[in-house]
PDB file of C-alpha atoms and ligand atoms in Angstrom:
ATOM      1  CA  UNK J   1      16.130 -13.131   8.094  1.00 88.00           C
ATOM      2  CA  UNK J   2      15.786  -9.643   6.743  1.00 95.00           C
ATOM      3  CA  UNK J   3      13.660  -6.749   7.921  1.00 98.00           C
ATOM      4  CA  UNK J   4      12.251  -3.785   6.022  1.00 98.00           C
ATOM      5  CA  UNK J   5      11.092  -0.715   7.958  1.00 98.00           C
ATOM      6  CA  UNK J   6       9.240   2.198   6.381  1.00 98.00           C
ATOM      7  CA  UNK J   7      10.068   5.585   7.910  1.00 98.00           C
ATOM      8  CA  UNK J   8       7.602   7.543   5.776  1.00 98.00           C
ATOM      9  CA  UNK J   9       7.628   9.168   2.316  1.00 98.00           C
ATOM     10  CA  UNK J  10      10.438   7.305   0.471  1.00 98.00           C
ATOM     11  CA  UNK J  11      12.662   6.426   3.430  1.00 98.00           C
ATOM     12  CA  UNK J  12      13.263   2.757   4.163  1.00 98.00           C
ATOM     13  CA  UNK J  13      15.673   0.817   6.345  1.00 98.00           C
ATOM     14  CA  UNK J  14      16.571  -2.686   5.182  1.00 98.00           C
ATOM     15  CA  UNK J  15      18.511  -4.870   7.636  1.00 97.00           C
ATOM     16  CA  UNK J  16      20.103  -8.202   6.820  1.00 95.00           C
ATOM     17  CA  UNK J  17      23.099 -10.042   8.299  1.00 91.00           C
ATOM     18  CA  UNK J  18      23.534  -7.193  10.788  1.00 94.00           C
ATOM     19  CA  UNK J  19      24.046  -4.615   8.043  1.00 96.00           C
ATOM     20  CA  UNK J  20      21.733  -1.623   7.896  1.00 98.00           C
ATOM     21  CA  UNK J  21      20.923  -0.091   4.516  1.00 98.00           C
ATOM     22  CA  UNK J  22      19.079   3.225   4.696  1.00 98.00           C
ATOM     23  CA  UNK J  23      17.351   4.661   1.621  1.00 98.00           C
ATOM     24  CA  UNK J  24      16.583   8.356   1.020  1.00 98.00           C
ATOM     25  CA  UNK J  25      16.615   9.479   4.669  1.00 98.00           C
ATOM     26  CA  UNK J  26      14.250  12.447   4.619  1.00 98.00           C
ATOM     27  CA  UNK J  27      13.217  12.633   8.276  1.00 98.00           C
ATOM     28  CA  UNK J  28      13.484  16.267   9.479  1.00 98.00           C
ATOM     29  CA  UNK J  29      10.429  18.031   8.087  1.00 97.00           C
ATOM     30  CA  UNK J  30       8.868  14.784   6.841  1.00 97.00           C
ATOM     31  CA  UNK J  31       5.256  14.809   8.072  1.00 97.00           C
ATOM     32  CA  UNK J  32       5.243  10.971   8.040  1.00 97.00           C
ATOM     33  CA  UNK J  33       8.584  10.437   9.799  1.00 95.00           C
ATOM     34  CA  UNK J  34       8.437   8.095  12.775  1.00 92.00           C
ATOM     35  CA  UNK J  35      12.068   8.360  13.780  1.00 96.00           C
ATOM     36  CA  UNK J  36      14.293  11.398  14.329  1.00 97.00           C
ATOM     37  CA  UNK J  37      17.357  11.911  12.174  1.00 98.00           C
ATOM     38  CA  UNK J  38      19.594  11.732  15.266  1.00 97.00           C
ATOM     39  CA  UNK J  39      18.157   8.316  16.250  1.00 97.00           C
ATOM     40  CA  UNK J  40      18.377   6.403  13.002  1.00 97.00           C
ATOM     41  CA  UNK J  41      21.266   3.985  12.463  1.00 97.00           C
ATOM     42  CA  UNK J  42      22.890   3.091   9.154  1.00 98.00           C
ATOM     43  CA  UNK J  43      25.944   1.379   7.702  1.00 98.00           C
ATOM     44  CA  UNK J  44      25.135   2.520   4.161  1.00 98.00           C
ATOM     45  CA  UNK J  45      22.924   5.341   2.924  1.00 98.00           C
ATOM     46  CA  UNK J  46      21.511   5.188  -0.602  1.00 99.00           C
ATOM     47  CA  UNK J  47      20.635   8.568  -2.098  1.00 98.00           C
ATOM     48  CA  UNK J  48      18.543   8.437  -5.285  1.00 98.00           C
ATOM     49  CA  UNK J  49      18.770  12.166  -5.992  1.00 98.00           C
ATOM     50  CA  UNK J  50      19.331  15.457  -4.238  1.00 98.00           C
ATOM     51  CA  UNK J  51      15.786  16.783  -3.882  1.00 98.00           C
ATOM     52  CA  UNK J  52      15.218  17.674  -0.233  1.00 98.00           C
ATOM     53  CA  UNK J  53      12.630  14.906   0.249  1.00 98.00           C
ATOM     54  CA  UNK J  54      15.339  12.292  -0.609  1.00 98.00           C
ATOM     55  CA  UNK J  55      18.773  13.696   0.279  1.00 98.00           C
ATOM     56  CA  UNK J  56      17.044  14.796   3.471  1.00 98.00           C
ATOM     57  CA  UNK J  57      19.228  14.254   6.543  1.00 98.00           C
ATOM     58  CA  UNK J  58      21.932  12.289   4.719  1.00 98.00           C
ATOM     59  CA  UNK J  59      24.790  14.632   5.678  1.00 98.00           C
ATOM     60  CA  UNK J  60      23.918  14.663   9.386  1.00 98.00           C
ATOM     61  CA  UNK J  61      23.297  10.908   9.615  1.00 98.00           C
ATOM     62  CA  UNK J  62      26.486  10.051   7.725  1.00 98.00           C
ATOM     63  CA  UNK J  63      28.539  12.422   9.893  1.00 98.00           C
ATOM     64  CA  UNK J  64      27.175  10.853  13.099  1.00 98.00           C
ATOM     65  CA  UNK J  65      27.239   7.177  12.075  1.00 98.00           C
ATOM     66  CA  UNK J  66      30.130   7.195   9.573  1.00 98.00           C
ATOM     67  CA  UNK J  67      27.794   5.372   7.184  1.00 98.00           C
ATOM     68  CA  UNK J  68      29.000   5.136   3.603  1.00 98.00           C
ATOM     69  CA  UNK J  69      26.840   7.080   1.169  1.00 98.00           C
ATOM     70  CA  UNK J  70      26.143   5.360  -2.160  1.00 98.00           C
ATOM     71  CA  UNK J  71      24.926   7.676  -4.899  1.00 98.00           C
ATOM     72  CA  UNK J  72      25.618   9.024  -8.350  1.00 98.00           C
ATOM     73  CA  UNK J  73      28.969  10.751  -8.787  1.00 98.00           C
ATOM     74  CA  UNK J  74      27.840  14.368  -8.446  1.00 98.00           C
ATOM     75  CA  UNK J  75      26.061  13.732  -5.160  1.00 98.00           C
ATOM     76  CA  UNK J  76      28.809  11.428  -3.840  1.00 98.00           C
ATOM     77  CA  UNK J  77      31.439  14.065  -4.635  1.00 98.00           C
ATOM     78  CA  UNK J  78      29.406  16.711  -2.820  1.00 98.00           C
ATOM     79  CA  UNK J  79      29.354  14.375   0.199  1.00 98.00           C
ATOM     80  CA  UNK J  80      33.119  13.793  -0.041  1.00 98.00           C
ATOM     81  CA  UNK J  81      33.671  17.558  -0.242  1.00 98.00           C
ATOM     82  CA  UNK J  82      31.876  17.761   3.091  1.00 98.00           C
ATOM     83  CA  UNK J  83      34.288  15.209   4.567  1.00 98.00           C
ATOM     84  CA  UNK J  84      31.791  12.332   4.445  1.00 98.00           C
ATOM     85  CA  UNK J  85      32.378   8.742   3.440  1.00 98.00           C
ATOM     86  CA  UNK J  86      30.847   8.226  -0.017  1.00 98.00           C
ATOM     87  CA  UNK J  87      31.074   5.784  -2.910  1.00 98.00           C
ATOM     88  CA  UNK J  88      30.392   7.320  -6.315  1.00 98.00           C
ATOM     89  CA  UNK J  89      28.606   5.190  -8.899  1.00 98.00           C
ATOM     90  CA  UNK J  90      26.622   5.980 -12.006  1.00 98.00           C
ATOM     91  CA  UNK J  91      23.711   4.832 -14.090  1.00 98.00           C
ATOM     92  CA  UNK J  92      24.219   1.318 -15.423  1.00 97.00           C
ATOM     93  CA  UNK J  93      27.121   0.766 -13.041  1.00 98.00           C
ATOM     94  CA  UNK J  94      27.379  -2.325 -10.861  1.00 98.00           C
ATOM     95  CA  UNK J  95      29.659  -2.772  -7.850  1.00 98.00           C
ATOM     96  CA  UNK J  96      30.126  -5.460  -5.214  1.00 98.00           C
ATOM     97  CA  UNK J  97      30.035  -4.213  -1.609  1.00 98.00           C
ATOM     98  CA  UNK J  98      30.467  -6.333   1.560  1.00 95.00           C
ATOM     99  CA  UNK J  99      26.678  -6.835   1.770  1.00 96.00           C
ATOM    100  CA  UNK J 100      26.171  -7.708  -1.901  1.00 97.00           C
ATOM    101  CA  UNK J 101      26.075  -5.934  -5.208  1.00 98.00           C
ATOM    102  CA  UNK J 102      24.398  -2.749  -6.308  1.00 98.00           C
ATOM    103  CA  UNK J 103      23.244  -1.697  -9.744  1.00 98.00           C
ATOM    104  CA  UNK J 104      22.374   1.928 -10.369  1.00 98.00           C
ATOM    105  CA  UNK J 105      19.285   2.254 -12.564  1.00 98.00           C
ATOM    106  CA  UNK J 106      17.962   5.230 -14.475  1.00 98.00           C
ATOM    107  CA  UNK J 107      15.116   7.249 -12.991  1.00 98.00           C
ATOM    108  CA  UNK J 108      13.241   9.748 -15.136  1.00 98.00           C
ATOM    109  CA  UNK J 109      13.295  12.726 -12.810  1.00 98.00           C
ATOM    110  CA  UNK J 110      15.393  15.762 -11.853  1.00 97.00           C
ATOM    111  CA  UNK J 111      18.695  15.349 -10.040  1.00 97.00           C
ATOM    112  CA  UNK J 112      18.412  18.221  -7.592  1.00 96.00           C
ATOM    113  CA  UNK J 113      22.145  18.893  -8.065  1.00 96.00           C
ATOM    114  CA  UNK J 114      24.024  20.671 -10.814  1.00 93.00           C
ATOM    115  CA  UNK J 115      25.080  18.300 -13.596  1.00 92.00           C
ATOM    116  CA  UNK J 116      23.692  15.257 -11.835  1.00 95.00           C
ATOM    117  CA  UNK J 117      21.107  12.577 -12.451  1.00 97.00           C
ATOM    118  CA  UNK J 118      18.299  10.954 -10.550  1.00 98.00           C
ATOM    119  CA  UNK J 119      18.596   7.200 -10.153  1.00 98.00           C
ATOM    120  CA  UNK J 120      17.178   4.065  -8.620  1.00 98.00           C
ATOM    121  CA  UNK J 121      19.030   1.112  -7.082  1.00 99.00           C
ATOM    122  CA  UNK J 122      18.890  -2.640  -7.480  1.00 98.00           C
ATOM    123  CA  UNK J 123      20.499  -4.197  -4.416  1.00 98.00           C
ATOM    124  CA  UNK J 124      21.268  -7.913  -4.201  1.00 97.00           C
ATOM    125  CA  UNK J 125      22.003  -9.349  -0.744  1.00 94.00           C
ATOM    126  CA  UNK J 126      22.696 -13.105  -0.719  1.00 90.00           C
ATOM    127  CA  UNK J 127      20.349 -13.551  -3.650  1.00 90.00           C
ATOM    128  CA  UNK J 128      17.553 -11.400  -2.201  1.00 95.00           C
ATOM    129  CA  UNK J 129      16.968  -8.540  -4.607  1.00 98.00           C
ATOM    130  CA  UNK J 130      15.459  -5.153  -3.868  1.00 98.00           C
ATOM    131  CA  UNK J 131      14.592  -2.622  -6.540  1.00 98.00           C
ATOM    132  CA  UNK J 132      14.254   0.852  -5.026  1.00 98.00           C
ATOM    133  CA  UNK J 133      12.880   2.795  -7.982  1.00 98.00           C
ATOM    134  CA  UNK J 134      13.566   6.300  -6.648  1.00 98.00           C
ATOM    135  CA  UNK J 135      11.471   9.142  -8.009  1.00 98.00           C
ATOM    136  CA  UNK J 136      10.660   8.187 -11.556  1.00 98.00           C
ATOM    137  CA  UNK J 137       8.093   8.002 -14.282  1.00 98.00           C
ATOM    138  CA  UNK J 138       7.222   4.661 -15.816  1.00 98.00           C
ATOM    139  CA  UNK J 139       9.691   3.420 -18.423  1.00 98.00           C
ATOM    140  CA  UNK J 140       9.930   0.279 -20.510  1.00 98.00           C
ATOM    141  CA  UNK J 141      13.398  -0.781 -19.357  1.00 98.00           C
ATOM    142  CA  UNK J 142      11.866  -1.834 -16.050  1.00 98.00           C
ATOM    143  CA  UNK J 143      10.965  -4.964 -18.008  1.00 98.00           C
ATOM    144  CA  UNK J 144      14.666  -5.467 -18.715  1.00 98.00           C
ATOM    145  CA  UNK J 145      15.482  -5.267 -14.999  1.00 98.00           C
ATOM    146  CA  UNK J 146      12.931  -8.024 -14.402  1.00 97.00           C
ATOM    147  CA  UNK J 147      14.674 -10.150 -17.036  1.00 98.00           C
ATOM    148  CA  UNK J 148      18.236  -9.739 -15.755  1.00 97.00           C
ATOM    149  CA  UNK J 149      17.334  -9.810 -12.049  1.00 97.00           C
ATOM    150  CA  UNK J 150      14.722 -11.725 -10.072  1.00 97.00           C
ATOM    151  CA  UNK J 151      13.222  -8.836  -8.121  1.00 98.00           C
ATOM    152  CA  UNK J 152      11.957  -9.996  -4.742  1.00 98.00           C
ATOM    153  CA  UNK J 153      11.029  -6.621  -3.336  1.00 98.00           C
ATOM    154  CA  UNK J 154      10.017  -3.524  -5.299  1.00 98.00           C
ATOM    155  CA  UNK J 155       9.837  -0.176  -3.481  1.00 98.00           C
ATOM    156  CA  UNK J 156       7.831   2.046  -5.771  1.00 98.00           C
ATOM    157  CA  UNK J 157       6.369   5.559  -5.743  1.00 98.00           C
ATOM    158  CA  UNK J 158       2.602   5.749  -6.321  1.00 98.00           C
ATOM    159  CA  UNK J 159       1.743   9.370  -5.515  1.00 98.00           C
ATOM    160  CA  UNK J 160       1.707  10.843  -9.031  1.00 98.00           C
ATOM    161  CA  UNK J 161       2.520  14.466  -9.910  1.00 98.00           C
ATOM    162  CA  UNK J 162       6.324  14.100  -9.456  1.00 98.00           C
ATOM    163  CA  UNK J 163       6.474  10.348 -10.121  1.00 98.00           C
ATOM    164  CA  UNK J 164       4.375   7.441 -11.336  1.00 98.00           C
ATOM    165  CA  UNK J 165       0.834   7.338 -10.068  1.00 98.00           C
ATOM    166  CA  UNK J 166      -0.637   4.109  -8.759  1.00 98.00           C
ATOM    167  CA  UNK J 167      -1.810   2.845 -12.147  1.00 98.00           C
ATOM    168  CA  UNK J 168       1.660   3.353 -13.640  1.00 98.00           C
ATOM    169  CA  UNK J 169       3.158   1.716 -10.553  1.00 98.00           C
ATOM    170  CA  UNK J 170       0.901  -1.324 -11.071  1.00 98.00           C
ATOM    171  CA  UNK J 171       2.200  -1.519 -14.626  1.00 98.00           C
ATOM    172  CA  UNK J 172       5.781  -1.191 -13.357  1.00 98.00           C
ATOM    173  CA  UNK J 173       5.121  -4.063 -10.925  1.00 98.00           C
ATOM    174  CA  UNK J 174       3.964  -6.169 -13.857  1.00 98.00           C
ATOM    175  CA  UNK J 175       6.948  -5.186 -16.027  1.00 98.00           C
ATOM    176  CA  UNK J 176       9.481  -6.053 -13.328  1.00 98.00           C
ATOM    177  CA  UNK J 177       7.849  -9.397 -12.497  1.00 96.00           C
ATOM    178  CA  UNK J 178       8.164  -8.434  -8.847  1.00 95.00           C
ATOM    179  CA  UNK J 179       7.487 -10.783  -5.918  1.00 95.00           C
ATOM    180  CA  UNK J 180       6.434  -8.237  -3.279  1.00 98.00           C
ATOM    181  CA  UNK J 181       5.715  -4.572  -3.933  1.00 98.00           C
ATOM    182  CA  UNK J 182       5.651  -1.880  -1.243  1.00 98.00           C
ATOM    183  CA  UNK J 183       4.252   1.547  -2.203  1.00 98.00           C
ATOM    184  CA  UNK J 184       5.851   4.810  -1.096  1.00 98.00           C
ATOM    185  CA  UNK J 185       5.975   8.525  -1.946  1.00 98.00           C
ATOM    186  CA  UNK J 186       2.248   9.114  -1.338  1.00 98.00           C
ATOM    187  CA  UNK J 187       0.021  11.042   1.116  1.00 98.00           C
ATOM    188  CA  UNK J 188       2.994  13.003   2.444  1.00 98.00           C
ATOM    189  CA  UNK J 189       1.333  16.135   1.062  1.00 98.00           C
ATOM    190  CA  UNK J 190      -1.988  16.630  -0.763  1.00 98.00           C
ATOM    191  CA  UNK J 191      -0.226  16.851  -4.161  1.00 98.00           C
ATOM    192  CA  UNK J 192       0.869  13.191  -3.838  1.00 98.00           C
ATOM    193  CA  UNK J 193      -2.412  11.827  -2.474  1.00 98.00           C
ATOM    194  CA  UNK J 194      -3.032   8.176  -3.346  1.00 98.00           C
ATOM    195  CA  UNK J 195      -4.949   5.227  -1.918  1.00 98.00           C
ATOM    196  CA  UNK J 196      -2.589   2.318  -1.153  1.00 98.00           C
ATOM    197  CA  UNK J 197      -5.519  -0.105  -0.859  1.00 98.00           C
ATOM    198  CA  UNK J 198      -6.599   0.756  -4.399  1.00 98.00           C
ATOM    199  CA  UNK J 199      -2.999   0.140  -5.481  1.00 98.00           C
ATOM    200  CA  UNK J 200      -3.002  -3.271  -3.786  1.00 98.00           C
ATOM    201  CA  UNK J 201      -6.323  -4.284  -5.320  1.00 98.00           C
ATOM    202  CA  UNK J 202      -4.990  -3.392  -8.761  1.00 98.00           C
ATOM    203  CA  UNK J 203      -1.708  -5.231  -8.112  1.00 98.00           C
ATOM    204  CA  UNK J 204      -3.704  -8.362  -7.197  1.00 98.00           C
ATOM    205  CA  UNK J 205      -5.967  -8.026 -10.226  1.00 98.00           C
ATOM    206  CA  UNK J 206      -3.252  -7.299 -12.792  1.00 98.00           C
ATOM    207  CA  UNK J 207       0.036  -8.836 -11.664  1.00 97.00           C
ATOM    208  CA  UNK J 208       1.419 -11.984 -10.056  1.00 96.00           C
ATOM    209  CA  UNK J 209       2.966  -9.856  -7.309  1.00 96.00           C
ATOM    210  CA  UNK J 210       2.014  -9.492  -3.655  1.00 98.00           C
ATOM    211  CA  UNK J 211       1.295  -5.985  -2.389  1.00 98.00           C
ATOM    212  CA  UNK J 212       2.368  -5.013   1.108  1.00 98.00           C
ATOM    213  CA  UNK J 213       1.385  -1.653   2.579  1.00 98.00           C
ATOM    214  CA  UNK J 214       3.563  -0.468   5.445  1.00 98.00           C
ATOM    215  CA  UNK J 215       2.314   2.410   7.563  1.00 98.00           C
ATOM    216  CA  UNK J 216       5.099   4.797   8.552  1.00 98.00           C
ATOM    217  CA  UNK J 217       6.996   3.135  11.390  1.00 97.00           C
ATOM    218  CA  UNK J 218       5.900  -0.362  10.405  1.00 98.00           C
ATOM    219  CA  UNK J 219       8.264  -3.242   9.565  1.00 98.00           C
ATOM    220  CA  UNK J 220       7.987  -6.501   7.675  1.00 98.00           C
ATOM    221  CA  UNK J 221      10.234  -9.553   7.812  1.00 97.00           C
ATOM    222  CA  UNK J 222      11.430 -11.458   4.766  1.00 95.00           C
TER     223      UNK J 222
HETATM  224 NI1  LIG Z   1      12.421  14.224  -6.433  1.00 86.78          NI
HETATM  225 MN1  LIG Z   2      10.402  13.015  -4.189  1.00 86.78          MN
END
């Protein structure tokens, strides 16, 4: 069994086989956060980019838990310079970890760090595949990801302004041929306001995917 927990904004915890994967742990200062940075547990921390609403509490959590940070090289090196445990990857790269393999995908967005890139992650654990899109606009290669991977779970931003809005995210769900889609990166602040129920209705009407809305703090089992 696997469990996905939404901690608000774009922060998720995915647990399978006793391994905890934490994505974009922005908790301090996150109006939606349902857990404190000093309470959350992680074995691995995925960082899509270095904007404060994604890098968030990564340094503090990694220092406390000794979790390994997985990110693009510039961010991973910054973590290593701070004495943290980090694995540097880059866009298009694939690597096999103890829990499964990770592909780093492009994300059309700023990096938040000098010389860096924003990214997304495709994570395969025992054949269960998650695509965490990161902060990104819609792009056609999402279709390619759906062809080379069977995406079971798509974690996608719907808030617009900085990322895809919900209509683009519906299209992305269709392109990726996703099984279950969970929206994120919305209603944290007024500038990213979006209606998740409208997103789900449009997912049902336009894709073969299943939409699952998690309120901050809520979990779902897979
Ligand atoms: Ni960002
Ligand atoms: Mn963001």
